[in-house]
Short mmCIF file of C-alpha atoms and ligand atoms in Angstrom, two decimals:
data_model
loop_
_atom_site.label_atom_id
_atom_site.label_comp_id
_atom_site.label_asym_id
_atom_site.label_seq_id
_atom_site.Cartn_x
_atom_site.Cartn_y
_atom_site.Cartn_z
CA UNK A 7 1.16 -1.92 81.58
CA UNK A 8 1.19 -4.60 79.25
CA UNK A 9 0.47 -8.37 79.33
CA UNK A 10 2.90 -10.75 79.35
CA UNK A 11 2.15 -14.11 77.86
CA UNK A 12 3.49 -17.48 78.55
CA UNK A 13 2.91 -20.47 76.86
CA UNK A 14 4.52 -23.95 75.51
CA UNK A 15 6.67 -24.26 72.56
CA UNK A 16 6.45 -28.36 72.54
CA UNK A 17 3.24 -31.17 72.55
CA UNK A 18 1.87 -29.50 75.54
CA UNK A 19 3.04 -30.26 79.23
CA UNK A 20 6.37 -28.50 78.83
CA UNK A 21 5.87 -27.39 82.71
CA UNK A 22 3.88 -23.88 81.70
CA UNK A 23 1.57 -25.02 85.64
CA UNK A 24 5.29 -24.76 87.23
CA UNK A 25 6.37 -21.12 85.95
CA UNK A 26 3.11 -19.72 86.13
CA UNK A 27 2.68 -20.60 89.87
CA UNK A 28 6.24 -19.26 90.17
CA UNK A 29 5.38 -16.25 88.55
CA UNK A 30 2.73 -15.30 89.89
CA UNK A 31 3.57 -13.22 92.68
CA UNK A 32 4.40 -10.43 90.07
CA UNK A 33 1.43 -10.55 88.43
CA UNK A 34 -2.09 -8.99 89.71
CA UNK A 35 -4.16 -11.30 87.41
CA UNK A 36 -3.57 -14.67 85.75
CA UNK A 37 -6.04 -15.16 82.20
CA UNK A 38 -6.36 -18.80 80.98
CA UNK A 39 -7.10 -18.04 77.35
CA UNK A 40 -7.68 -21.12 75.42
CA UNK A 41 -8.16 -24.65 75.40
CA UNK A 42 -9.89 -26.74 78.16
CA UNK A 43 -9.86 -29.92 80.53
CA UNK A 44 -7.48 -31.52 78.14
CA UNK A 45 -4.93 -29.81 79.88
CA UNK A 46 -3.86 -31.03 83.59
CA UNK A 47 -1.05 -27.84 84.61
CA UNK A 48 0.89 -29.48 87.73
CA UNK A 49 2.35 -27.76 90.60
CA UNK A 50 4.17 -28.39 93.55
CA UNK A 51 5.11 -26.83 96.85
CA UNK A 52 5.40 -27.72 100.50
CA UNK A 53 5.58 -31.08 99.52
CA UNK A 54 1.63 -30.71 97.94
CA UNK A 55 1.57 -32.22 94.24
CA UNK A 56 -1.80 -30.43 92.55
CA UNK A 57 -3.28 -30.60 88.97
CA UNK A 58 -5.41 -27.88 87.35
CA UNK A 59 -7.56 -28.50 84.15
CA UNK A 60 -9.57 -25.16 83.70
CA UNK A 61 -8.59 -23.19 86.45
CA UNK A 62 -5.28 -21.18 86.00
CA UNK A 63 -2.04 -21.73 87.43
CA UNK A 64 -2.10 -18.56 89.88
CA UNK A 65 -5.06 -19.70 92.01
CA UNK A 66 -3.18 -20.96 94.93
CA UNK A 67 -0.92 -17.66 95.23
CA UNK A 68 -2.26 -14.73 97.83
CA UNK A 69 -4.25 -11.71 95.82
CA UNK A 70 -4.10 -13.05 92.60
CA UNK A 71 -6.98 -12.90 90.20
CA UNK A 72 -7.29 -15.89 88.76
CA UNK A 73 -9.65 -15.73 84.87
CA UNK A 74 -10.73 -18.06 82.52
CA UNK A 75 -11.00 -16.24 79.16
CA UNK A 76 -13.51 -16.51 76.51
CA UNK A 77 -11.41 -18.94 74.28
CA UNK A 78 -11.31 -21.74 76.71
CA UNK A 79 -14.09 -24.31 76.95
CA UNK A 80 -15.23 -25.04 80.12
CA UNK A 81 -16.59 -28.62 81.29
CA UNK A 82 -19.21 -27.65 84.71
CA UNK A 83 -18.28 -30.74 85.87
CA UNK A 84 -14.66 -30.83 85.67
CA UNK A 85 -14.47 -27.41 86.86
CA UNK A 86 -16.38 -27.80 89.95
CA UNK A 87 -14.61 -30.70 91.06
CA UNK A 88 -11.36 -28.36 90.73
CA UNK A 89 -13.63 -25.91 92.93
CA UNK A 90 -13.58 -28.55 95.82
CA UNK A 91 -10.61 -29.56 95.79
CA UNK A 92 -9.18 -26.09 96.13
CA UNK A 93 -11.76 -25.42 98.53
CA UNK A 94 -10.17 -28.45 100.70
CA UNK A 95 -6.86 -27.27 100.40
CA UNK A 96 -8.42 -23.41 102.17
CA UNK A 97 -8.61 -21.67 98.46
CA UNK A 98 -11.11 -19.10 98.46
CA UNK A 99 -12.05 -19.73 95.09
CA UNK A 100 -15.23 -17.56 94.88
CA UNK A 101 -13.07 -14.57 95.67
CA UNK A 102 -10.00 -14.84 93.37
CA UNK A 103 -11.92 -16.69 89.98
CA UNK A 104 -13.71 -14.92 87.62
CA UNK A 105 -15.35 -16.80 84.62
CA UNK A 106 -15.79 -14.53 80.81
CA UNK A 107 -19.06 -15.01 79.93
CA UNK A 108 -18.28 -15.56 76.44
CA UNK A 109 -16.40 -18.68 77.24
CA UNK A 110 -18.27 -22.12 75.91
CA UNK A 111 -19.72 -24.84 77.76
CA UNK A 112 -18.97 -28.14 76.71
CA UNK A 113 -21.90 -30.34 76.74
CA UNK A 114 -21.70 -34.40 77.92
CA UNK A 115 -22.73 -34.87 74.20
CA UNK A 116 -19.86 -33.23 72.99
CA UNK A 117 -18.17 -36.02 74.93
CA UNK A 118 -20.14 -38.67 73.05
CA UNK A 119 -19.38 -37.07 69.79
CA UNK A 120 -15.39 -36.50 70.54
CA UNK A 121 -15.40 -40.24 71.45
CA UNK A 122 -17.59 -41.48 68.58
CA UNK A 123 -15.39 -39.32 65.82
CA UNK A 124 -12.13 -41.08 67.41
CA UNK A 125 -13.48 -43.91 66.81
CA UNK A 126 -14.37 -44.15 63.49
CA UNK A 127 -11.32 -42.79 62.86
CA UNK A 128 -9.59 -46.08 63.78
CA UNK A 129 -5.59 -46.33 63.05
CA UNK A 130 -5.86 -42.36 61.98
CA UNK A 131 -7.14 -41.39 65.41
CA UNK A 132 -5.63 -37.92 66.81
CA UNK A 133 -5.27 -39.63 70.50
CA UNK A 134 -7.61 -36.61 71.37
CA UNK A 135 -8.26 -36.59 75.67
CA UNK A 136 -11.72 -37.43 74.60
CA UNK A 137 -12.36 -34.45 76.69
CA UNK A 138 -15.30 -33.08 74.28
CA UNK A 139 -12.67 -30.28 73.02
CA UNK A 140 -12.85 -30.63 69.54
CA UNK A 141 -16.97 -30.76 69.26
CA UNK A 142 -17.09 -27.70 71.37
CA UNK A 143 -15.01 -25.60 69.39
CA UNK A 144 -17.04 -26.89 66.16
CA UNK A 145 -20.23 -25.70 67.66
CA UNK A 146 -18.20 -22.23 68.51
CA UNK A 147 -17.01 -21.77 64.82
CA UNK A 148 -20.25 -22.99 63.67
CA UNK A 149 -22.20 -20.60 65.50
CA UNK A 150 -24.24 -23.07 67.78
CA UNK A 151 -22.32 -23.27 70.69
CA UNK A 152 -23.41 -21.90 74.38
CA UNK A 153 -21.94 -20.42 76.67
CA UNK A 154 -21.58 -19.64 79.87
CA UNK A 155 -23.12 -16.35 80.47
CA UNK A 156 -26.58 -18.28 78.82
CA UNK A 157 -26.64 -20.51 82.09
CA UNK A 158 -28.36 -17.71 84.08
CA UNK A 159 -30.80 -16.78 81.12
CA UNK A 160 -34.53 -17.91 80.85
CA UNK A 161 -33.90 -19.54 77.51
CA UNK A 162 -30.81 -21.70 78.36
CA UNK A 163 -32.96 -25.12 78.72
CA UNK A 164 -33.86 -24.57 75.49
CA UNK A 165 -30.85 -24.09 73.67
CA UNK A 166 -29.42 -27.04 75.62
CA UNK A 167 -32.35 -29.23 74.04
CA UNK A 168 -31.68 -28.02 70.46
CA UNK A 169 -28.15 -28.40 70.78
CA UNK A 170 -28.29 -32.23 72.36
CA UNK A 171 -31.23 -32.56 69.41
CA UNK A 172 -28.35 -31.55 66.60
CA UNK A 173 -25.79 -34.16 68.39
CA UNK A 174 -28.20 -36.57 68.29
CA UNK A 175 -28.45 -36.50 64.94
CA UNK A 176 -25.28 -36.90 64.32
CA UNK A 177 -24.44 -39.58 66.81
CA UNK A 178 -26.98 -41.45 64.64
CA UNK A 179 -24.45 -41.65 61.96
CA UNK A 180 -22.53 -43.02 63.97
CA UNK A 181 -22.28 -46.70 65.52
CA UNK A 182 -21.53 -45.90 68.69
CA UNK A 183 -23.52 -46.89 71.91
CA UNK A 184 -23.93 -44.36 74.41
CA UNK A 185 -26.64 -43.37 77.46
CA UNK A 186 -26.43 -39.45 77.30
CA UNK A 187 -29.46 -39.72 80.18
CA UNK A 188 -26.95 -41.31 82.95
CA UNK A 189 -24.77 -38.25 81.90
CA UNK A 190 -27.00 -35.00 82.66
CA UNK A 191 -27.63 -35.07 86.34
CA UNK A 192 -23.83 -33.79 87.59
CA UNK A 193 -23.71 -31.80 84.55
CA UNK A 194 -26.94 -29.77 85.52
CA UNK A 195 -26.26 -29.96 89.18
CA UNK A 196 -22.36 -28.36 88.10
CA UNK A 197 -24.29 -25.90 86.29
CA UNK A 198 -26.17 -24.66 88.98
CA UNK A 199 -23.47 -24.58 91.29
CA UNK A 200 -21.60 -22.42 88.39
CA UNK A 201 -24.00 -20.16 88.96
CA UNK A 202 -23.10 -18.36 92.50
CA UNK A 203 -19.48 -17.71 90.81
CA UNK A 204 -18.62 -14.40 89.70
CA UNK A 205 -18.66 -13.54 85.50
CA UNK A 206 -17.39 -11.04 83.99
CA UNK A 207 -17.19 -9.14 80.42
CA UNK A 208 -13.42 -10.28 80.37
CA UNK A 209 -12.32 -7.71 77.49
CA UNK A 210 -13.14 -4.73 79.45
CA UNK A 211 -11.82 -5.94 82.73
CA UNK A 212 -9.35 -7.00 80.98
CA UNK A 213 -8.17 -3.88 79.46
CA UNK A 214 -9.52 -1.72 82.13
CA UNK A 215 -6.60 -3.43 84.37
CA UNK A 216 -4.16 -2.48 81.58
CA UNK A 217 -4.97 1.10 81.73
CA UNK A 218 -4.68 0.85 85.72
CA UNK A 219 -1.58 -0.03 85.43
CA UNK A 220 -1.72 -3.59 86.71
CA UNK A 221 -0.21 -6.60 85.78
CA UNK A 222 -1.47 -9.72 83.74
CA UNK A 223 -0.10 -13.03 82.83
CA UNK A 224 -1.84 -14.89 79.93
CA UNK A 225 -1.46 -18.68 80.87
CA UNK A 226 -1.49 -20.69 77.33
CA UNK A 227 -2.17 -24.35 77.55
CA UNK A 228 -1.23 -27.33 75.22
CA UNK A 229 1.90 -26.52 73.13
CA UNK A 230 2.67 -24.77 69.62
CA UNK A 231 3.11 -27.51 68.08
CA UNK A 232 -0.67 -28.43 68.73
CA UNK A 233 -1.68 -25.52 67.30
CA UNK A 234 -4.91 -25.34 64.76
CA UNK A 235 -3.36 -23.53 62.33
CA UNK A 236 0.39 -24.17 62.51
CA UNK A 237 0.63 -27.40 64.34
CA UNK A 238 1.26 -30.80 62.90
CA UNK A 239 -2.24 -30.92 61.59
CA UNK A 240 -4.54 -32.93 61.92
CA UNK A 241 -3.06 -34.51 65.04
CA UNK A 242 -3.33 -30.86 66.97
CA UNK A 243 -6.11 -29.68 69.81
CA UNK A 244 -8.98 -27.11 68.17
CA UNK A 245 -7.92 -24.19 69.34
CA UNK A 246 -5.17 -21.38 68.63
CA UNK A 247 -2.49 -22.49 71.14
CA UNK A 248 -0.05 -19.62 69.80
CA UNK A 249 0.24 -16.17 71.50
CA UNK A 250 -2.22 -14.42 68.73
CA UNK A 251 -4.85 -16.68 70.79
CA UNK A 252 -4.64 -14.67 74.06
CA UNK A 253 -5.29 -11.88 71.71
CA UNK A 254 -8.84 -13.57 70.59
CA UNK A 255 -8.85 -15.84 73.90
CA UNK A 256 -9.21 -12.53 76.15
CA UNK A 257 -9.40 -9.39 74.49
CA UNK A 258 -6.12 -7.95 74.63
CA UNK A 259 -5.22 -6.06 71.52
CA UNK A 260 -1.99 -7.17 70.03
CA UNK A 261 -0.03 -3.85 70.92
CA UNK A 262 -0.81 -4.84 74.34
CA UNK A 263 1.05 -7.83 74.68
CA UNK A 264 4.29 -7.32 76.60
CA UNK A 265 6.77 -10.30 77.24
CA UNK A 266 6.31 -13.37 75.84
CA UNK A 267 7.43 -16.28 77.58
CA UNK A 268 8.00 -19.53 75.64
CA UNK A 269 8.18 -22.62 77.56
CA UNK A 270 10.39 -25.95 76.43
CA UNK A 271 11.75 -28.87 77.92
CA UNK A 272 15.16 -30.23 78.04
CA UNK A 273 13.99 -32.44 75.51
CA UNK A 274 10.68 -33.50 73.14
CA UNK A 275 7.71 -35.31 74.63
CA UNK A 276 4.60 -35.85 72.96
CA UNK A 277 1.02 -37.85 73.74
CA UNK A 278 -0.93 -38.99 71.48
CA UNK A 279 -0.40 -39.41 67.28
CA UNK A 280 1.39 -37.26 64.56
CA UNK A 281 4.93 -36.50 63.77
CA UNK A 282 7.29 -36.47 66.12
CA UNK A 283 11.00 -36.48 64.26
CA UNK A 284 13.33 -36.89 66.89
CA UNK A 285 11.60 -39.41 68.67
CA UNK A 286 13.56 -42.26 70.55
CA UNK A 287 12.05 -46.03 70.99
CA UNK A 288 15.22 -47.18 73.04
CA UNK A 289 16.56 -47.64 76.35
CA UNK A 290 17.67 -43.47 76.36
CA UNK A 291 13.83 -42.72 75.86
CA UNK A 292 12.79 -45.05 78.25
CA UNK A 293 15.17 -43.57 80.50
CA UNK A 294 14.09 -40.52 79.93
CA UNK A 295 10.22 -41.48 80.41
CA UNK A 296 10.83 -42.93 83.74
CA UNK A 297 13.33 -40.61 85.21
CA UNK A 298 10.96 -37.66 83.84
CA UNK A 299 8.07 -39.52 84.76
CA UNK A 300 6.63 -39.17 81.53
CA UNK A 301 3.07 -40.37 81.61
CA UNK A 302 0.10 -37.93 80.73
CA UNK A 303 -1.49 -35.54 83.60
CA UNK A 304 -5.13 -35.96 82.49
CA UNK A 305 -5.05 -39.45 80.62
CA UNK A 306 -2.33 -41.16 82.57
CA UNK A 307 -0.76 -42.57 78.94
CA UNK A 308 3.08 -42.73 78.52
CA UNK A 309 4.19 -40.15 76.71
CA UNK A 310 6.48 -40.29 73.99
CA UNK A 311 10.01 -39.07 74.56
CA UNK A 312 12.85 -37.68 72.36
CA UNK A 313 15.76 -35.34 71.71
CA UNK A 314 15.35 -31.57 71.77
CA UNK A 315 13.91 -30.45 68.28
CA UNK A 316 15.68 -27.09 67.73
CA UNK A 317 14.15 -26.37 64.32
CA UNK A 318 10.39 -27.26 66.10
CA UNK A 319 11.58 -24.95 68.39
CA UNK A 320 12.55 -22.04 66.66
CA UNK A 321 9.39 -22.14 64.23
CA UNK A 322 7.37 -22.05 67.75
CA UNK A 323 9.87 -18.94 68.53
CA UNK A 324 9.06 -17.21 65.27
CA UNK A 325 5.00 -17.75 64.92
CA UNK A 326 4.76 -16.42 68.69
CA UNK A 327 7.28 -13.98 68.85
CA UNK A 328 9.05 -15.54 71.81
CA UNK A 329 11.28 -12.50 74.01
CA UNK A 330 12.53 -15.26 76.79
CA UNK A 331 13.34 -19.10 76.62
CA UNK A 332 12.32 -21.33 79.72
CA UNK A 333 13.97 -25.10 80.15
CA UNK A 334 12.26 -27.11 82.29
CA UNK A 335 13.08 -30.74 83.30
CA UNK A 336 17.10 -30.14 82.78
CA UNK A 337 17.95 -32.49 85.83
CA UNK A 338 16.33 -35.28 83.76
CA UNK A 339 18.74 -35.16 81.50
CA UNK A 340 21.49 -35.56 84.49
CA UNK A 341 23.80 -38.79 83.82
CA UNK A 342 23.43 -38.80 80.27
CA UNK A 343 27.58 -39.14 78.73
CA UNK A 344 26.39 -37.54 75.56
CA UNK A 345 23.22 -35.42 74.49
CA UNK A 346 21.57 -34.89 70.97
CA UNK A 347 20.35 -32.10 69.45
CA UNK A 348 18.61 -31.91 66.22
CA UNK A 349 19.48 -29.18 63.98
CA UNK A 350 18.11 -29.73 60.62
CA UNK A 351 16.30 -32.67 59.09
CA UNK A 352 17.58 -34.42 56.36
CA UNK A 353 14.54 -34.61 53.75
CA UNK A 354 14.58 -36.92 50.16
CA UNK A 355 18.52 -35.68 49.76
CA UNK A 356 18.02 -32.42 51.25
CA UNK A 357 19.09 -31.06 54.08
CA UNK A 358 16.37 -28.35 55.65
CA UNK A 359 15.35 -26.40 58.42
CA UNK A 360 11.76 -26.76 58.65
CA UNK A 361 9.05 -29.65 58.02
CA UNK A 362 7.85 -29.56 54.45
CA UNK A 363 3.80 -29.31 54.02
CA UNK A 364 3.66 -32.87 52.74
CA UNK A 365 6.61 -34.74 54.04
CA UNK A 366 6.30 -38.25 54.87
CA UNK A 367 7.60 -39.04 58.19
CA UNK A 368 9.10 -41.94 57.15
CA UNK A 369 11.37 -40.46 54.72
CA UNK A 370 12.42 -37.73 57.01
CA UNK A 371 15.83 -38.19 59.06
CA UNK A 372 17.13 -35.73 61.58
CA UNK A 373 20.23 -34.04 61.38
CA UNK A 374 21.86 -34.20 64.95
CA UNK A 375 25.18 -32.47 66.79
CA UNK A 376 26.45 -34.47 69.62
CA UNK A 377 26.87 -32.35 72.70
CA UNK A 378 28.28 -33.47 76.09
CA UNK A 379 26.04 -34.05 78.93
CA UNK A 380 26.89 -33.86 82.76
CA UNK A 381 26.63 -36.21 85.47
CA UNK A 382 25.72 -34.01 88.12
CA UNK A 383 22.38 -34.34 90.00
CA UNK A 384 20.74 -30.62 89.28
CA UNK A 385 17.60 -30.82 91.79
CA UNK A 386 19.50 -29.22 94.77
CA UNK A 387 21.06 -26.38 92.68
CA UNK A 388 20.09 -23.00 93.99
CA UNK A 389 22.66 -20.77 92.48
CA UNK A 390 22.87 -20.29 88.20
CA UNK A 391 27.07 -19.77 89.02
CA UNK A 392 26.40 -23.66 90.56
CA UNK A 393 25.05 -24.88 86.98
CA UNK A 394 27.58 -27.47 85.72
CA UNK A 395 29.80 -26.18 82.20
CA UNK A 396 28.06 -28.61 79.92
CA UNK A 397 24.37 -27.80 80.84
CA UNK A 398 25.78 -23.90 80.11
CA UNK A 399 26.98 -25.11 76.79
CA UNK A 400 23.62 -26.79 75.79
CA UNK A 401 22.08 -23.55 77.44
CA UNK A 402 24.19 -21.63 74.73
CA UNK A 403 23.59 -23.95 71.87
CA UNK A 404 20.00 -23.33 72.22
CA UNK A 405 20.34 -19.55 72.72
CA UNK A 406 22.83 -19.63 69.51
CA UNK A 407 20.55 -21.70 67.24
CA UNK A 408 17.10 -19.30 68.52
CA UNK A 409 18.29 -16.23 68.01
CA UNK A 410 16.40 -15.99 72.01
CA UNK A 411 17.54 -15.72 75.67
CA UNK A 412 17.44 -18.75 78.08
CA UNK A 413 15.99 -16.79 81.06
CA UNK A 414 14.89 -19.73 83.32
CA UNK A 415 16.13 -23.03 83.96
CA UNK A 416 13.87 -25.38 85.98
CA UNK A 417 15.57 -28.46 87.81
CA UNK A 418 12.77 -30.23 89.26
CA UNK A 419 8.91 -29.73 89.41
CA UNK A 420 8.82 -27.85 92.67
CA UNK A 421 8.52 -24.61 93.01
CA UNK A 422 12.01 -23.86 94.62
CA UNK A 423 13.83 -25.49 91.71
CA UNK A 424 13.42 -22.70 89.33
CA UNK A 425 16.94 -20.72 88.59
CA UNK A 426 16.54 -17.71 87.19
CA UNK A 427 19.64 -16.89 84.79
CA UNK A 428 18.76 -12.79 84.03
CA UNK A 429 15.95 -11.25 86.31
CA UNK A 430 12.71 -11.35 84.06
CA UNK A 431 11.06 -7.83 84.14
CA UNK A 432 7.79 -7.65 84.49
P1 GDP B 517 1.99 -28.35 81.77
O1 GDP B 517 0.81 -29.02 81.16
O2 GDP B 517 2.81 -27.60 80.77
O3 GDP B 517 1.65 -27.51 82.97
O4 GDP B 517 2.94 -29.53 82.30
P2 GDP B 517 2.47 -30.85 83.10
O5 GDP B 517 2.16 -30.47 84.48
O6 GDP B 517 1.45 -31.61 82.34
O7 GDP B 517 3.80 -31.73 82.99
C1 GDP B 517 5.02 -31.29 83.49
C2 GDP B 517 5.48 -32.30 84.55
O8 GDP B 517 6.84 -32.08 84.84
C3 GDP B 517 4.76 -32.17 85.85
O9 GDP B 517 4.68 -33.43 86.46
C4 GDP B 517 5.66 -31.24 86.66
O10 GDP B 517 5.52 -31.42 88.07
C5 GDP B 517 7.01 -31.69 86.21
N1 GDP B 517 8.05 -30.67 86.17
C6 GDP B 517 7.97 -29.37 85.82
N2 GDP B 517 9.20 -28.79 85.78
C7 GDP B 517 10.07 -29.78 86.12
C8 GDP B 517 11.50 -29.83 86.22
O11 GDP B 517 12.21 -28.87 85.98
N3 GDP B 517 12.04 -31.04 86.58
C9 GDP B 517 11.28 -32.14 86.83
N4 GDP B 517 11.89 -33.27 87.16
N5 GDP B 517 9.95 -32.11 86.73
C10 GDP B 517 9.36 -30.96 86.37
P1 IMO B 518 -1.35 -29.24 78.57
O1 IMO B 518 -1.99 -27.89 78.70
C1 IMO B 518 -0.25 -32.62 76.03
C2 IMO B 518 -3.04 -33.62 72.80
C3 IMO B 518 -3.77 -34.93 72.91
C4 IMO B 518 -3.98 -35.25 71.44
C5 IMO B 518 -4.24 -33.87 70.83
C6 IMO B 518 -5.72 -33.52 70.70
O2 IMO B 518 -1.38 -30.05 79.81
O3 IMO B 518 0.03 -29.09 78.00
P2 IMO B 518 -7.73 -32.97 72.33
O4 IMO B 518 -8.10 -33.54 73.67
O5 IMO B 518 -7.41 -31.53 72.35
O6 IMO B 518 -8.72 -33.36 71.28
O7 IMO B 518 -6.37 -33.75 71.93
O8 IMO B 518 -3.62 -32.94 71.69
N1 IMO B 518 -3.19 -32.73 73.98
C7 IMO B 518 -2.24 -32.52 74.88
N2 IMO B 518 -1.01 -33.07 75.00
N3 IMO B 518 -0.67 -31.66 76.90
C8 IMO B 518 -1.89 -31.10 76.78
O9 IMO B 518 -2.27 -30.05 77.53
C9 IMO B 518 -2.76 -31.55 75.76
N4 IMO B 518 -4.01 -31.23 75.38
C10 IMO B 518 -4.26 -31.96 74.28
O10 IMO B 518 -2.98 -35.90 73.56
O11 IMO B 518 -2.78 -35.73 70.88
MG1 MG B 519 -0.02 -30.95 81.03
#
């Protein structure tokens, strides 16, 4: 059996907590592969609204697995305070999560450093989560890093002192105040509760479960468009958001991957800085914000709202290979007389498909086709026959313009309000 992959084709939050907790009933395991507690994955059902940082998407769901892979980097204390709150809600986390030894810790200096490079970035910031994401992955790639697995060996104190000693150093550089002391206790006390959870060598149980035949979902988090290598750099998380990075976040050999989901909403949101072409700063995005209820799972900020990108789109359909389209968040658009789409961007007197390596926002226009919108509230639809003609005609649009199958159509955040247009094979 292969593994399917699903991740976001946007900024991030495109709703990839939603259709993983929907999927997971088909799947035996769920694998987190990258990125960390800058992500907040929401779900909803039986009228419970819950928010997951590290841990993935499947945990609430009967006999699922639920793994963190060796690409993401875990915060102990974020992670353990996602342990008790399961734990209230009756989750027997110790049974269904399994942590890759391989994955890295991030350290409450790499905090300190995360916050101290945003700020002496000043007007140039990223708008990072200031969750210590982008230190940790430096220390990974610069072959300093610790991980997980070290918290049960005798030398772990050790590194942790050298580490904080290198940080240090830098922080000097620095002028930024900060008491790393008042930081350590939870972190420590996280760690050792870390310890009575179960890790494993994720590659071979990983690809011991493909050759037995069960199934895996590999739950991406941010969006494409943050990607390291293909996102709108610099103003992108540190990690490989794209579906090569469940390859390198888990162990799967590429041959191995199966379906791969891609994940988009209705239309464009995006927190923090960087390009964002299609972005509105009138009444329709502020619409749009509040019906959507726009505003940032982990950092509360508003996000920033626009019209679908369908160029951004199918560049994140091409670098990950995309086999179905999801839409999430189409009753938000509900009431709307006419929509936009943006189908090419119009570039110093050129008209052209994708963004240039050096454009300049500011002299980059988007090319849009007017489509009609519908007026009918979607969030009590339970039947795809039931979906109003112009929401099938944006629905086609897309599929048209992609070259890729719209297989899902999600019409409010619970878990009910999922239509499924062809059934997905697993
Ligand atoms: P993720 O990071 O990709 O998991 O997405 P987030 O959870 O950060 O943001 C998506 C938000 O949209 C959450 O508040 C979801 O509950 C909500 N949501 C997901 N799908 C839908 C949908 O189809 N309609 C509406 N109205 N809300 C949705
Ligand atoms: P999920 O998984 C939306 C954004 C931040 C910032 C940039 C870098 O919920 O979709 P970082 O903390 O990685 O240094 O921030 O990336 N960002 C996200 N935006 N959803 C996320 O995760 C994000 N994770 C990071 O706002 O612009
Ligand atoms: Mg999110």
């Amino acid at each position: 059996m292969k593994a399917d992959v699903l991740l976001g084709l946007q900024w991030g939050d495109e709703g990839k907590g939603k259709i993983v907790d929907v999927f997971t009933p088909r799947y035996d395991i769920i694998a987190r592969f990258q990125g960390g507690p800058n992500a907040g994955h929401t779900l909803e059902f039986n009228g419970i609204k819950h928010v997951l940082r590290t841990i993935p998407s499947g945990i609430f769901r009967e006999n699922s697995i639920n793994i963190i892979g060796n690409g993401v980097v875990i915060d102990p204390v974020v992670v353990i305070a996602e342990i008790e709150a399961l734990k209230k809600m009756g989750v027997d986390v110790k049974a269904k999560l399994l942590f890759a030894k391989k994955a890295h810790l991030i350290l409450p200096s790499h905090r300190l450093l995360d916050a101290a490079s945003e700020a002496s970035k000043g007007s140039e910031k990223i708008g990072s989560t200031l969750k210590g994401i982008g230190p940790t992955y430096m220390d990974k790639t610069g072959r300093n890093g610790i991980r997980i697995g070290d918290i049960t060996l005798p030398n772990f104190k050790t590194k942790y002192a050298a580490l904080v000693e290198k940080h240090k150093q830098i922080l000097s550089h620095h002028n930024y105040e900060y008491n790393l002391e008042a930081m350590e206790p939870e972190w420590f006390a996280a760690i050792e509760e870390l310890k009575s959870y179960q890790q494993i060598d994720s590659e071979h149980y990983l690809n011991e479960a493909i050759r037995n035949n069960k199934t895996i979902l590999a739950e991406g988090a941010q969006g494409s468009l943050l990607d390291i290598d293909f996102g709108s750099y610099p103003f992108v998380t540190s990690s490989n958001t794209i579906c090569a990075g469940a390859c390198t976040g888990l162990g799967i050999p590429p041959n191995r991957i199966g379906n791969v989901y891609g994940i988009f909403k209705a239309y464009c949101t995006r927190v923090g800085s960087g390009p964002f072409p299609t972005e509105l700063f009138d009444e329709v995005g502020q619409g749009i914000r509040d019906r959507g209820n726009e505003y940032g799972s982990v950092t509360k900020r508003p996000r920033r709202t626009g019209w679908l990108d369908l160029p951004a789109l199918k560049y994140a359909v091409m670098i990950n290979g995309v086999t179905e389209l999801l839409m999430m968040k189409a009753d938000i658009l509900s009431g709307l007389e006419t929509l936009q789409v943006c189908t090419a961007y119009n570039y110093q007197g050129l008209q052209i498909d994708h963004l240039p390596f050096d454009y300049s926002p500011e002299l980059l226009t988007p090319v849009y086709t007017e489509l009609p919108g519908w007026n009918q509230d979607l969030t009590g639809l339970n039947n795809v026959d039931d979906i109003p003609e112009a929401l099938n005609n944006y629905i086609a649009f897309i599929e048209q313009y992609t070259g890729v199958p719209v297989s899902v159509v999600s019409v409010g955040p619970d878990r009910t309000q999922t239509l499924m247009r062809k059934a997905v094979t697993v």
